[in-house]
PDB file of N, CA and C in Angstrom:
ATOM      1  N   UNK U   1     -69.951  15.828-177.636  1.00  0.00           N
ATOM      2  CA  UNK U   1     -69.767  17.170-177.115  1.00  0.00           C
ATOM      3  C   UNK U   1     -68.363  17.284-176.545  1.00  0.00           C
ATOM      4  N   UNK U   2     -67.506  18.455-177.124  1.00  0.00           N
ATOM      5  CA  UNK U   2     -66.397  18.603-176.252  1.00  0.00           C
ATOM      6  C   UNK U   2     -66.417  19.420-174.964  1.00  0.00           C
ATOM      7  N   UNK U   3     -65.597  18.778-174.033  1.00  0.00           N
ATOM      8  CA  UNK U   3     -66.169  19.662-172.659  1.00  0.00           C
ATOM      9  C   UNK U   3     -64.267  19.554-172.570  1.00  0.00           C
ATOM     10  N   UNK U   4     -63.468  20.320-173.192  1.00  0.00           N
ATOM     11  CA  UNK U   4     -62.630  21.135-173.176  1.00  0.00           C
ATOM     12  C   UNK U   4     -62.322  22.740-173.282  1.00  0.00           C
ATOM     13  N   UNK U   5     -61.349  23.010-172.291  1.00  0.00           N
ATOM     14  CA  UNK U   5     -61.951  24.437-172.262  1.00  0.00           C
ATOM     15  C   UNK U   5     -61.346  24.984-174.046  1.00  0.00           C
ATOM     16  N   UNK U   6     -61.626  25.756-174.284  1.00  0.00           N
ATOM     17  CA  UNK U   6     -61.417  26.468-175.383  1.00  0.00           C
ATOM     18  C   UNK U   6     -60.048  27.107-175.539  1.00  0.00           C
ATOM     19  N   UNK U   7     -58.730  26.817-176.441  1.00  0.00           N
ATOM     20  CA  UNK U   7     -57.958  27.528-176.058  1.00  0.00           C
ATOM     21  C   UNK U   7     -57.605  28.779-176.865  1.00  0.00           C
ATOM     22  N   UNK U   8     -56.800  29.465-176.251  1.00  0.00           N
ATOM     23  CA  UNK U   8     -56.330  30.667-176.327  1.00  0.00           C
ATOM     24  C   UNK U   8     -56.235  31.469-178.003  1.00  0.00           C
ATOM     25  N   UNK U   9     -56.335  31.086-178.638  1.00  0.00           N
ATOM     26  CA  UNK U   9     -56.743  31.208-179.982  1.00  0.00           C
ATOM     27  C   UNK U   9     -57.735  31.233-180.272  1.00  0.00           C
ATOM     28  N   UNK U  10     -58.751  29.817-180.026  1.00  0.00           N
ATOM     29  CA  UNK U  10     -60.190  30.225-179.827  1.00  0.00           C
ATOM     30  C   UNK U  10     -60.839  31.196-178.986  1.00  0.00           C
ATOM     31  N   UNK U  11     -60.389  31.604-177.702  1.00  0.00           N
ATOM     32  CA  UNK U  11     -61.157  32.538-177.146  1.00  0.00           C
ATOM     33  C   UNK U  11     -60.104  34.251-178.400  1.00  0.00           C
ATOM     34  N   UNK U  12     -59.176  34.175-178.594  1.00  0.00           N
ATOM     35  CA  UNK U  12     -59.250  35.817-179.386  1.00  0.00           C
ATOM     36  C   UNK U  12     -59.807  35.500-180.656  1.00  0.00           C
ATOM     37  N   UNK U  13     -59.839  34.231-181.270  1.00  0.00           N
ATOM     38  CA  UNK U  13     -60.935  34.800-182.528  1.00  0.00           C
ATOM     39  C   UNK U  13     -62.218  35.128-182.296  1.00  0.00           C
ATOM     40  N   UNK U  14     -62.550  34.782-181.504  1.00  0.00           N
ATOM     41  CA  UNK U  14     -64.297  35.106-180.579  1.00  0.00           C
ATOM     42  C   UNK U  14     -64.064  36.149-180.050  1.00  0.00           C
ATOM     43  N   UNK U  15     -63.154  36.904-179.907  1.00  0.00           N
ATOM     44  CA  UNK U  15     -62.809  38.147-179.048  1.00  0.00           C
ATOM     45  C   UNK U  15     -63.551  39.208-180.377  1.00  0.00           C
ATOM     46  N   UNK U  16     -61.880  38.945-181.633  1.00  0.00           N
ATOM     47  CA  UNK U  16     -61.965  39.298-182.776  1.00  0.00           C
ATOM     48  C   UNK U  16     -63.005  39.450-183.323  1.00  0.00           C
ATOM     49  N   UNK U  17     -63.818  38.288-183.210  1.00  0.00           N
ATOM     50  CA  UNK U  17     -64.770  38.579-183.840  1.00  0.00           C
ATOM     51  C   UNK U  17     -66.500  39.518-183.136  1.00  0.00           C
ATOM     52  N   UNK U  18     -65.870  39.662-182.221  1.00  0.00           N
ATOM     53  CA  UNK U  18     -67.147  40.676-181.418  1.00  0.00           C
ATOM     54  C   UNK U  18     -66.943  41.878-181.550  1.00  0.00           C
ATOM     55  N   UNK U  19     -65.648  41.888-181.457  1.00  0.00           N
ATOM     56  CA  UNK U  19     -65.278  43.623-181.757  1.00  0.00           C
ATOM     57  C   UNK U  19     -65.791  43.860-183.122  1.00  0.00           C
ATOM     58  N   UNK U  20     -65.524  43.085-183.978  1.00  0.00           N
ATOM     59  CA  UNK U  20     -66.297  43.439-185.708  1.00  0.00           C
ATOM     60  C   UNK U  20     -67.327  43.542-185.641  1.00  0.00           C
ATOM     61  N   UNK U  21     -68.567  42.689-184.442  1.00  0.00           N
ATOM     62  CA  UNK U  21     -69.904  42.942-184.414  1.00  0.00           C
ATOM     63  C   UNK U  21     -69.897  43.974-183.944  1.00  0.00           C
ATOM     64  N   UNK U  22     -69.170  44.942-182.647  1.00  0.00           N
ATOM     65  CA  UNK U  22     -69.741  45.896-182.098  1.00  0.00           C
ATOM     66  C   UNK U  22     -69.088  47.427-182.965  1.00  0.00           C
ATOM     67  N   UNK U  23     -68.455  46.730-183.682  1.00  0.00           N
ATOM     68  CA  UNK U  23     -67.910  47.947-184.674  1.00  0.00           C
ATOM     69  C   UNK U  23     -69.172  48.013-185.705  1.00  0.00           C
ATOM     70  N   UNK U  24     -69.543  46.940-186.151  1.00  0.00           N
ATOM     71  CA  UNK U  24     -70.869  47.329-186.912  1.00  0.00           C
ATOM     72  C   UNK U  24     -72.189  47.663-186.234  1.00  0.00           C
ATOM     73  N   UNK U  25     -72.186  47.093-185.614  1.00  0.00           N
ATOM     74  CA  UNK U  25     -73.390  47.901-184.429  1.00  0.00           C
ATOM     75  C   UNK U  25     -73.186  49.044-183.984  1.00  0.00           C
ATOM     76  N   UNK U  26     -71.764  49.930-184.004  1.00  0.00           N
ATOM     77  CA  UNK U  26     -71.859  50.873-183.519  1.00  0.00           C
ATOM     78  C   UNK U  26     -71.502  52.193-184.886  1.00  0.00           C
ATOM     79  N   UNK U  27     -71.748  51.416-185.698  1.00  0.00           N
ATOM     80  CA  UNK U  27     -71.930  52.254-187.709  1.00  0.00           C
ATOM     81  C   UNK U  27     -73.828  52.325-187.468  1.00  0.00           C
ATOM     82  N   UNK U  28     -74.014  51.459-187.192  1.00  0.00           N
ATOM     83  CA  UNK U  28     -75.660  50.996-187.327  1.00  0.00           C
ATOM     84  C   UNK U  28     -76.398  52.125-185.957  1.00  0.00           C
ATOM     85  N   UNK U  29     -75.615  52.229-185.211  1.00  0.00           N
ATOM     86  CA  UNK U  29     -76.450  53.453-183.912  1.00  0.00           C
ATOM     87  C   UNK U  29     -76.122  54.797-184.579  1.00  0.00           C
ATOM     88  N   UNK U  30     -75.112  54.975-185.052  1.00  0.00           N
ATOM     89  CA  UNK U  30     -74.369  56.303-185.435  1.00  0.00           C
ATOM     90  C   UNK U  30     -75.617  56.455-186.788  1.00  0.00           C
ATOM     91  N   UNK U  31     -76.317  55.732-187.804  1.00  0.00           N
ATOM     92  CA  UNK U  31     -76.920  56.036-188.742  1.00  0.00           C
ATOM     93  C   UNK U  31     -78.182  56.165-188.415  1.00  0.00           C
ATOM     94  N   UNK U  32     -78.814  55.419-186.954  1.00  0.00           N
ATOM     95  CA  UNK U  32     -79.988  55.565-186.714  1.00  0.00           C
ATOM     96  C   UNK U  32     -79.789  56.950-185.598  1.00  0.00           C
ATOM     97  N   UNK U  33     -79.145  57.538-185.133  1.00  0.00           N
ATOM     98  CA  UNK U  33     -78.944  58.818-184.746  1.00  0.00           C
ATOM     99  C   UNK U  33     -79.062  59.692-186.125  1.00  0.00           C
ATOM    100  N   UNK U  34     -78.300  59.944-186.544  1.00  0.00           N
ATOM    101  CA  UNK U  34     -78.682  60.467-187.682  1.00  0.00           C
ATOM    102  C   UNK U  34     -79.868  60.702-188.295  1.00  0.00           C
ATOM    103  N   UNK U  35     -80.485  59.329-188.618  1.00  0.00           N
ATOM    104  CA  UNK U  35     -81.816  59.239-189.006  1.00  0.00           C
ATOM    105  C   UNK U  35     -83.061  60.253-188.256  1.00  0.00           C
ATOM    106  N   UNK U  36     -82.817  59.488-186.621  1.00  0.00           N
ATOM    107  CA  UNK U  36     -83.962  60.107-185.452  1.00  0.00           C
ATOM    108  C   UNK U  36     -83.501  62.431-185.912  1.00  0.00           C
ATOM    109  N   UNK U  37     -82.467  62.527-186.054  1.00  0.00           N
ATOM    110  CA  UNK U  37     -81.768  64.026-185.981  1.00  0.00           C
ATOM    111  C   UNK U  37     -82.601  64.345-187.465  1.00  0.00           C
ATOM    112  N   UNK U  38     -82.974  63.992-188.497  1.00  0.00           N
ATOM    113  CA  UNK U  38     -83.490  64.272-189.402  1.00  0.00           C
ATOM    114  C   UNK U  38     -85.160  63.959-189.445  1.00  0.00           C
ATOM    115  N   UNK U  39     -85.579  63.506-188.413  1.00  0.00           N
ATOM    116  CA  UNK U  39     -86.840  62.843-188.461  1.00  0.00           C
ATOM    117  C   UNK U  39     -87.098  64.120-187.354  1.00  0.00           C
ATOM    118  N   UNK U  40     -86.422  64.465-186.367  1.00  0.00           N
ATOM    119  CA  UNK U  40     -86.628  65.458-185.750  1.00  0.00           C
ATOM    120  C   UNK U  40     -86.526  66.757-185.805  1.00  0.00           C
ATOM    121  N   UNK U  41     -86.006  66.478-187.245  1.00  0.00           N
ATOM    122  CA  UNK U  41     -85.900  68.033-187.883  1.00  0.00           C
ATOM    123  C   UNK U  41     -87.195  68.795-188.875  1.00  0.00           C
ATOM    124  N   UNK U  42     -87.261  67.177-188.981  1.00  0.00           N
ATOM    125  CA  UNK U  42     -89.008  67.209-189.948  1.00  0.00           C
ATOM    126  C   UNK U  42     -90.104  67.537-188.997  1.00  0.00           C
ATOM    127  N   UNK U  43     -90.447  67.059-187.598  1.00  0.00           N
ATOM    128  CA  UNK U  43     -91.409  67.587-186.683  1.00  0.00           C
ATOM    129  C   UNK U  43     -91.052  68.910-186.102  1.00  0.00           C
ATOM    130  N   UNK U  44     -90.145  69.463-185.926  1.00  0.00           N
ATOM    131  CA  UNK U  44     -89.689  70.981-185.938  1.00  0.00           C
ATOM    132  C   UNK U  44     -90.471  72.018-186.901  1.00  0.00           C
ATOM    133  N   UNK U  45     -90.071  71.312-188.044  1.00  0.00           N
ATOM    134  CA  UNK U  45     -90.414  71.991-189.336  1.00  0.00           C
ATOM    135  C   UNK U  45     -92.304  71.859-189.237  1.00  0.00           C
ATOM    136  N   UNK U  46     -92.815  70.881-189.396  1.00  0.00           N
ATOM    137  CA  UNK U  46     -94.012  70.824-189.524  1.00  0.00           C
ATOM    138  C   UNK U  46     -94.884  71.636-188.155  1.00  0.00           C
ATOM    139  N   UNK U  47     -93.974  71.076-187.263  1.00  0.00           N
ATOM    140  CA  UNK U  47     -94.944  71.971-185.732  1.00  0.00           C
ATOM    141  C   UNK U  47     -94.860  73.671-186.367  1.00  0.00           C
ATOM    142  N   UNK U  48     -93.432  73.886-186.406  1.00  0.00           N
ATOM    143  CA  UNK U  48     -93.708  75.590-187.351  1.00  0.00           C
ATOM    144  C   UNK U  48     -94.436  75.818-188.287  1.00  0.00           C
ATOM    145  N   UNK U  49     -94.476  74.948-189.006  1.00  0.00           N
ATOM    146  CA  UNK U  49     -95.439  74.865-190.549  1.00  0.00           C
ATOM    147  C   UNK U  49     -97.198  75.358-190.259  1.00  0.00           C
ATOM    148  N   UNK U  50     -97.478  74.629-189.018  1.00  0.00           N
ATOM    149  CA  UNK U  50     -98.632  74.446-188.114  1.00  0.00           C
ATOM    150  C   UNK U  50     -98.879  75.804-187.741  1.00  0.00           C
ATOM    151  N   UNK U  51     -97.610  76.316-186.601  1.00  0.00           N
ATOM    152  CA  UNK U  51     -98.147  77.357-185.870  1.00  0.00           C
ATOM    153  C   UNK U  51     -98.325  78.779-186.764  1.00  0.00           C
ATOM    154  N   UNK U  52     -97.652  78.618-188.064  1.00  0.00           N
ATOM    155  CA  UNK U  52     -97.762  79.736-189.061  1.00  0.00           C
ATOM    156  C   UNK U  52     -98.820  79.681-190.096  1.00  0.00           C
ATOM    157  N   UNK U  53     -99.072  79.325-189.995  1.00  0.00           N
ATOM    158  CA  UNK U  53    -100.228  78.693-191.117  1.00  0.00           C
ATOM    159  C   UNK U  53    -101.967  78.243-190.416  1.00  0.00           C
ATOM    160  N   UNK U  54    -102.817  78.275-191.217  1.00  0.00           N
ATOM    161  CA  UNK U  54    -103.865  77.374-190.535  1.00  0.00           C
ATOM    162  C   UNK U  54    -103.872  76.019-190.507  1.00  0.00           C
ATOM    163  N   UNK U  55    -103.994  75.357-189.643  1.00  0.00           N
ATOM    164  CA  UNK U  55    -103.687  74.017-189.245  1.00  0.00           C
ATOM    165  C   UNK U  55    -104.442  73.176-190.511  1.00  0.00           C
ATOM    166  N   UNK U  56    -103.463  72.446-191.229  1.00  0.00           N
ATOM    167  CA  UNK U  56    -104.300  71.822-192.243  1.00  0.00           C
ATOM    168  C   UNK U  56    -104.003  70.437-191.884  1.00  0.00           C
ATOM    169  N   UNK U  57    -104.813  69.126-192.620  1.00  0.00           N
ATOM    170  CA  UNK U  57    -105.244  68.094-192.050  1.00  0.00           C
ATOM    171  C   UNK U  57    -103.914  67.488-192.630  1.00  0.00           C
ATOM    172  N   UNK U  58    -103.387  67.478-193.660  1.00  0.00           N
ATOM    173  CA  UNK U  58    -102.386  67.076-194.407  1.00  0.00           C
ATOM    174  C   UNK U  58    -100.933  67.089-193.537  1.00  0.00           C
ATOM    175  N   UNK U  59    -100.915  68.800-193.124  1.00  0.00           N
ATOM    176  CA  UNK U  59     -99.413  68.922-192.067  1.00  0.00           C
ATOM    177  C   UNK U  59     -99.380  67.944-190.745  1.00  0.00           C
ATOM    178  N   UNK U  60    -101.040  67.864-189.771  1.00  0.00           N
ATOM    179  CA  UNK U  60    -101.184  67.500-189.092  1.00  0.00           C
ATOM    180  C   UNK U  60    -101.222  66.082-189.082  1.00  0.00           C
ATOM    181  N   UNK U  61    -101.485  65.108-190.145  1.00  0.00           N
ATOM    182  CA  UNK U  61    -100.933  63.855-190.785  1.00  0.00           C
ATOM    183  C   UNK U  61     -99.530  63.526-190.877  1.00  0.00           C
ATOM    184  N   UNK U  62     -98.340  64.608-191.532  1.00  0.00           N
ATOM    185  CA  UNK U  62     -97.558  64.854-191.578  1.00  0.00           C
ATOM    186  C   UNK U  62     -96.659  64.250-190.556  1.00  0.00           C
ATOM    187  N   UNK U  63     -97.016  65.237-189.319  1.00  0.00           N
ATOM    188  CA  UNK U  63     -96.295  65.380-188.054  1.00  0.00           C
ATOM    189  C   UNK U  63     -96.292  64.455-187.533  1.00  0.00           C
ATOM    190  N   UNK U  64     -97.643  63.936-187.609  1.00  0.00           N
ATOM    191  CA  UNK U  64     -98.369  62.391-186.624  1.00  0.00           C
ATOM    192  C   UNK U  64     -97.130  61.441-187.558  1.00  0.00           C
ATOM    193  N   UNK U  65     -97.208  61.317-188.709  1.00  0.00           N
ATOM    194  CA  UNK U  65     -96.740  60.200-189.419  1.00  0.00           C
ATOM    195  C   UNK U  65     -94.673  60.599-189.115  1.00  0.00           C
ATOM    196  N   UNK U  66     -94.255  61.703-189.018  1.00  0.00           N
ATOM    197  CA  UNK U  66     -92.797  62.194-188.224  1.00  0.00           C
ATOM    198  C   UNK U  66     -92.708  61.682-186.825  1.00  0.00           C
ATOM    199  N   UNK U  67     -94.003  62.142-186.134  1.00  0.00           N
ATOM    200  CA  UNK U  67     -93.566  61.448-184.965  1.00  0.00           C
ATOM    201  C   UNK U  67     -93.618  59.865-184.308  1.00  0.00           C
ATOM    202  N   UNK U  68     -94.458  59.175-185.578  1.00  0.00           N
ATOM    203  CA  UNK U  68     -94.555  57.589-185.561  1.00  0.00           C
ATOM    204  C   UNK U  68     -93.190  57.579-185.876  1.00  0.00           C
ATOM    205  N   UNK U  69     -92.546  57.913-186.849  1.00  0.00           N
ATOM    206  CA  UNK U  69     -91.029  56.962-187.715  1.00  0.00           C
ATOM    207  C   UNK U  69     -90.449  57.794-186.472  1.00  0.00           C
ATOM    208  N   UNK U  70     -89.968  58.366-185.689  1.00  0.00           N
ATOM    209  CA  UNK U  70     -88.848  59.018-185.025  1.00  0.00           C
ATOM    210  C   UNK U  70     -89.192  57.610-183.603  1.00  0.00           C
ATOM    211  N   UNK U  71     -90.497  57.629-183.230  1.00  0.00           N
ATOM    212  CA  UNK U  71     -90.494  56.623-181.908  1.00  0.00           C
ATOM    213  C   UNK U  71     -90.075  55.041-182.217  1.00  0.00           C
ATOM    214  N   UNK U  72     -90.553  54.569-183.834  1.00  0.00           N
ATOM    215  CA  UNK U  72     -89.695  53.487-184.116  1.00  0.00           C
ATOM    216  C   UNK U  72     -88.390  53.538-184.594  1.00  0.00           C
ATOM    217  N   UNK U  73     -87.121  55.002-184.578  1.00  0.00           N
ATOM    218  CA  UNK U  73     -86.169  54.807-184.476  1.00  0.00           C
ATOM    219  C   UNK U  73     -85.721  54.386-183.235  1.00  0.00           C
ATOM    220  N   UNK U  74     -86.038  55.814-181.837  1.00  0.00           N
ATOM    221  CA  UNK U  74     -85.511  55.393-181.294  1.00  0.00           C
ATOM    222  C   UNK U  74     -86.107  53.811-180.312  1.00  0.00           C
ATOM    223  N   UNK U  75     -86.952  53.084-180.633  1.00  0.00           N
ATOM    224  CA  UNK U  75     -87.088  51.721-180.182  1.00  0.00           C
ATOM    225  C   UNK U  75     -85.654  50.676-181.057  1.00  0.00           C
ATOM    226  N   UNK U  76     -85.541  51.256-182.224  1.00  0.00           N
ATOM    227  CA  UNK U  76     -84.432  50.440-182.796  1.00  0.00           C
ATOM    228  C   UNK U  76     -83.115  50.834-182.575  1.00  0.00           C
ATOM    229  N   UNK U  77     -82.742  52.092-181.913  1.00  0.00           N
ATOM    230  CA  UNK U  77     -81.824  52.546-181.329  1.00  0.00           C
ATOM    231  C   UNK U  77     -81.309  51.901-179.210  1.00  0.00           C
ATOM    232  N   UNK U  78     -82.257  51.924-179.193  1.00  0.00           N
ATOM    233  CA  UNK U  78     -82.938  50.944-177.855  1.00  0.00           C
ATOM    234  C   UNK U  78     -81.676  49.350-178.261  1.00  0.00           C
ATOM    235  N   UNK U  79     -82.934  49.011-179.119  1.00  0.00           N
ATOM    236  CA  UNK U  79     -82.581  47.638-179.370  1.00  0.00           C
ATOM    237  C   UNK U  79     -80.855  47.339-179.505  1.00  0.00           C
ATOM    238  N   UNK U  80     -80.238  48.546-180.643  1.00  0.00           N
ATOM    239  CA  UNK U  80     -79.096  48.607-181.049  1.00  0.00           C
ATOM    240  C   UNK U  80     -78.064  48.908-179.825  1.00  0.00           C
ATOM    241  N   UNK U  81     -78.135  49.341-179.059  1.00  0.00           N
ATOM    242  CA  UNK U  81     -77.613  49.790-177.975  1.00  0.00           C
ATOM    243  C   UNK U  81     -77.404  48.657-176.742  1.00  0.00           C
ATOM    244  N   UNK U  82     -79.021  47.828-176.942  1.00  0.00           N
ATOM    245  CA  UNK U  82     -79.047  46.749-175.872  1.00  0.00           C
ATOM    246  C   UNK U  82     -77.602  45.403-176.608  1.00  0.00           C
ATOM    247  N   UNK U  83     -77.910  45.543-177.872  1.00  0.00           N
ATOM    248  CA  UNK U  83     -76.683  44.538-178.638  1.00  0.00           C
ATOM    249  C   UNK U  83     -75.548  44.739-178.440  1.00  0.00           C
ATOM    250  N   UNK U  84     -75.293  46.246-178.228  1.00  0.00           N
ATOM    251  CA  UNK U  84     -73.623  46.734-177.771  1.00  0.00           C
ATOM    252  C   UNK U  84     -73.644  46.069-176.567  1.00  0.00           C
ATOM    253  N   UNK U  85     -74.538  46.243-176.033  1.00  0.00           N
ATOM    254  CA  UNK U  85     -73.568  45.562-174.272  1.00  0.00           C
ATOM    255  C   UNK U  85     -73.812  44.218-173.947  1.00  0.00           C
ATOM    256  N   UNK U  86     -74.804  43.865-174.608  1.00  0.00           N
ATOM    257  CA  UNK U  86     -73.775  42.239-174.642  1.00  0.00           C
ATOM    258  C   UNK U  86     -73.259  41.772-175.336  1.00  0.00           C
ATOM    259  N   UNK U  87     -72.406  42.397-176.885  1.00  0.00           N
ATOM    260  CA  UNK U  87     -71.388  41.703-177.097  1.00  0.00           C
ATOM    261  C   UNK U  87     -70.532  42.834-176.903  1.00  0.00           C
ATOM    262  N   UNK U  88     -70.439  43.405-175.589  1.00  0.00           N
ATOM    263  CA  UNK U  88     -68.848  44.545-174.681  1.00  0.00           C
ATOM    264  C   UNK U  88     -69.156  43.659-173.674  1.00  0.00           C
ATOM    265  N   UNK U  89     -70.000  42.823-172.883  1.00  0.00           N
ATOM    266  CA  UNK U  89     -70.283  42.072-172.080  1.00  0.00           C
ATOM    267  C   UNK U  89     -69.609  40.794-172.502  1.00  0.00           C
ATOM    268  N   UNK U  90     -69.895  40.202-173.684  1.00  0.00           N
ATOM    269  CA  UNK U  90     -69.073  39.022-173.993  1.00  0.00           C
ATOM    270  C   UNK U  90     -67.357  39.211-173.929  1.00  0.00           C
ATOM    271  N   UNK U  91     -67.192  40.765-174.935  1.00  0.00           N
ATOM    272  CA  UNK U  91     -65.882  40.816-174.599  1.00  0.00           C
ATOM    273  C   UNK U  91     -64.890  40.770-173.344  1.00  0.00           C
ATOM    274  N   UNK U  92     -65.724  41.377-172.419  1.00  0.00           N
ATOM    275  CA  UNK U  92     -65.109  41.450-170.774  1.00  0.00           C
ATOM    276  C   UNK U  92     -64.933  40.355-170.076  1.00  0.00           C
ATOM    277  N   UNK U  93     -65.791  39.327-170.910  1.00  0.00           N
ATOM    278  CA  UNK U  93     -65.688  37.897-169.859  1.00  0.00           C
ATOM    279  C   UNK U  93     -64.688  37.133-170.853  1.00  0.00           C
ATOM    280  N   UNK U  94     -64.585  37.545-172.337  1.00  0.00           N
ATOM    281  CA  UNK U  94     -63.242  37.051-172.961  1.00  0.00           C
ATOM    282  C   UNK U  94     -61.749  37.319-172.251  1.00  0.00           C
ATOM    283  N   UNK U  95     -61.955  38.517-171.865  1.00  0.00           N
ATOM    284  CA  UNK U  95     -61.173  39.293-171.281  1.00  0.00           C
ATOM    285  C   UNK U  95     -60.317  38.503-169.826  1.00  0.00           C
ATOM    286  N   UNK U  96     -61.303  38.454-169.124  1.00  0.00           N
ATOM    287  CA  UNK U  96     -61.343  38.010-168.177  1.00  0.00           C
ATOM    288  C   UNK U  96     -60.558  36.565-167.918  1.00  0.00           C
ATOM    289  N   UNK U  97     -60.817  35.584-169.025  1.00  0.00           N
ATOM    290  CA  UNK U  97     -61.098  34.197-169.236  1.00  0.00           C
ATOM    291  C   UNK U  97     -59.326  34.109-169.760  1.00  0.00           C
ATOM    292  N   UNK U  98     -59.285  35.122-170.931  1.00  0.00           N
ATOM    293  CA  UNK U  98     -57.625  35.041-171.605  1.00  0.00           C
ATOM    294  C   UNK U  98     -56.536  35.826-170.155  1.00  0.00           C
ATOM    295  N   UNK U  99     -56.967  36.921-169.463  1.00  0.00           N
ATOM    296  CA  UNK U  99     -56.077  37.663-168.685  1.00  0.00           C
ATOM    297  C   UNK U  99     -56.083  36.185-167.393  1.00  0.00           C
ATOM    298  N   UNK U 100     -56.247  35.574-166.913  1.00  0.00           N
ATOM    299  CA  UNK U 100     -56.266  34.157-165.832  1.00  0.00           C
ATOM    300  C   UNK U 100     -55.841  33.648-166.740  1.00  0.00           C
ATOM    301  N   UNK U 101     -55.671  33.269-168.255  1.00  0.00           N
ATOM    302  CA  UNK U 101     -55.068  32.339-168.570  1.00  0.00           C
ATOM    303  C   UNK U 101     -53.231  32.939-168.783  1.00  0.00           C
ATOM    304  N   UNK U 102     -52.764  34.462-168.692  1.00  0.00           N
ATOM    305  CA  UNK U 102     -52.147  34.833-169.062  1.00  0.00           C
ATOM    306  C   UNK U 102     -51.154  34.971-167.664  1.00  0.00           C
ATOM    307  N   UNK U 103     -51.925  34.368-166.581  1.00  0.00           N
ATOM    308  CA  UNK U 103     -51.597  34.541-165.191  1.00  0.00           C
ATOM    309  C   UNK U 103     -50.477  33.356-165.227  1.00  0.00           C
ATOM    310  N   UNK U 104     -49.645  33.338-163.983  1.00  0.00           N
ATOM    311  CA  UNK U 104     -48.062  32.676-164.121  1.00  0.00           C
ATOM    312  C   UNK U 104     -48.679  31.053-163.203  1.00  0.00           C
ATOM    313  N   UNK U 105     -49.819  31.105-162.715  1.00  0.00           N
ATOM    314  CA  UNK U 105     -50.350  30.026-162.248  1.00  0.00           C
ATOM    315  C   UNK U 105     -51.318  29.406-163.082  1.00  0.00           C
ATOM    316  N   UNK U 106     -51.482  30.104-163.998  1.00  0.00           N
ATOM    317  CA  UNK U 106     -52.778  29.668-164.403  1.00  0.00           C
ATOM    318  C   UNK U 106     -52.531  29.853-166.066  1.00  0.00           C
ATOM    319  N   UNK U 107     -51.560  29.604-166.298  1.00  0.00           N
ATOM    320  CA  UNK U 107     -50.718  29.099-167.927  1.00  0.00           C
ATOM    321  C   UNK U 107     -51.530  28.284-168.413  1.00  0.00           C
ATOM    322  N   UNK U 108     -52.344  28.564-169.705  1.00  0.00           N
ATOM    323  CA  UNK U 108     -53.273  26.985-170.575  1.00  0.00           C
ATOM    324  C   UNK U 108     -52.755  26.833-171.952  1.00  0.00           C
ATOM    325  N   UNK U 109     -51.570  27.866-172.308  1.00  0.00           N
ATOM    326  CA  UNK U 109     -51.915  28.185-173.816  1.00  0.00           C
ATOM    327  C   UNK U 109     -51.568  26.983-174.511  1.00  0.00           C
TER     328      UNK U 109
END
């Protein structure tokens, strides 16, 4: 096991490379927004479908089955969101770790 600290190259490719995760994680929230905005456009539609119409078993299936997929977006929107902040959490302590090393006492590079 190396129990050297990591240097300064290694901590920005680990930097580098979180920002690419939270850049794709944050393509991946932007599509499940999207998604929930169209899933919620479908229970709109069907609740009207409902109140204009006589309530048929099919619409009312419908809606039930719109409002199941919209609550497992936003649980995966949840999830996606909880991933942004800890790797913006990893970045800050990269942050942290390179700005002390960038300090005039505290030179490692």
């Amino acid at each position: 096991m190396n129990d050297q600290a990591p240097s300064a190259t290694e901590l920005l490719q680990r930097r580098l490379t979180l920002v690419g995760q939270i850049s794709t994680l944050n393509a991946q929230a932007l599509k499940l927004l999207q998604s929930l905005a169209g899933v919620e456009m479908d229970v709109l539609r069907l609740e009207l479908e409902i109140g204009r119409t006589a309530t048929s078993a099919q619409l009312v299936r419908d809606l039930h089955e719109a409002e199941k997929n919209a609550e497992a977006i936003r649980v995966a929107q949840t999830e996606c969101n909880d991933r942004i902040a800890a790797a913006e959490g990893e970045v800050a302590e990269l942050d942290l770790l390179l700005a002390r090393r960038a300090e005039p006492d505290g030179r490692k590079t």
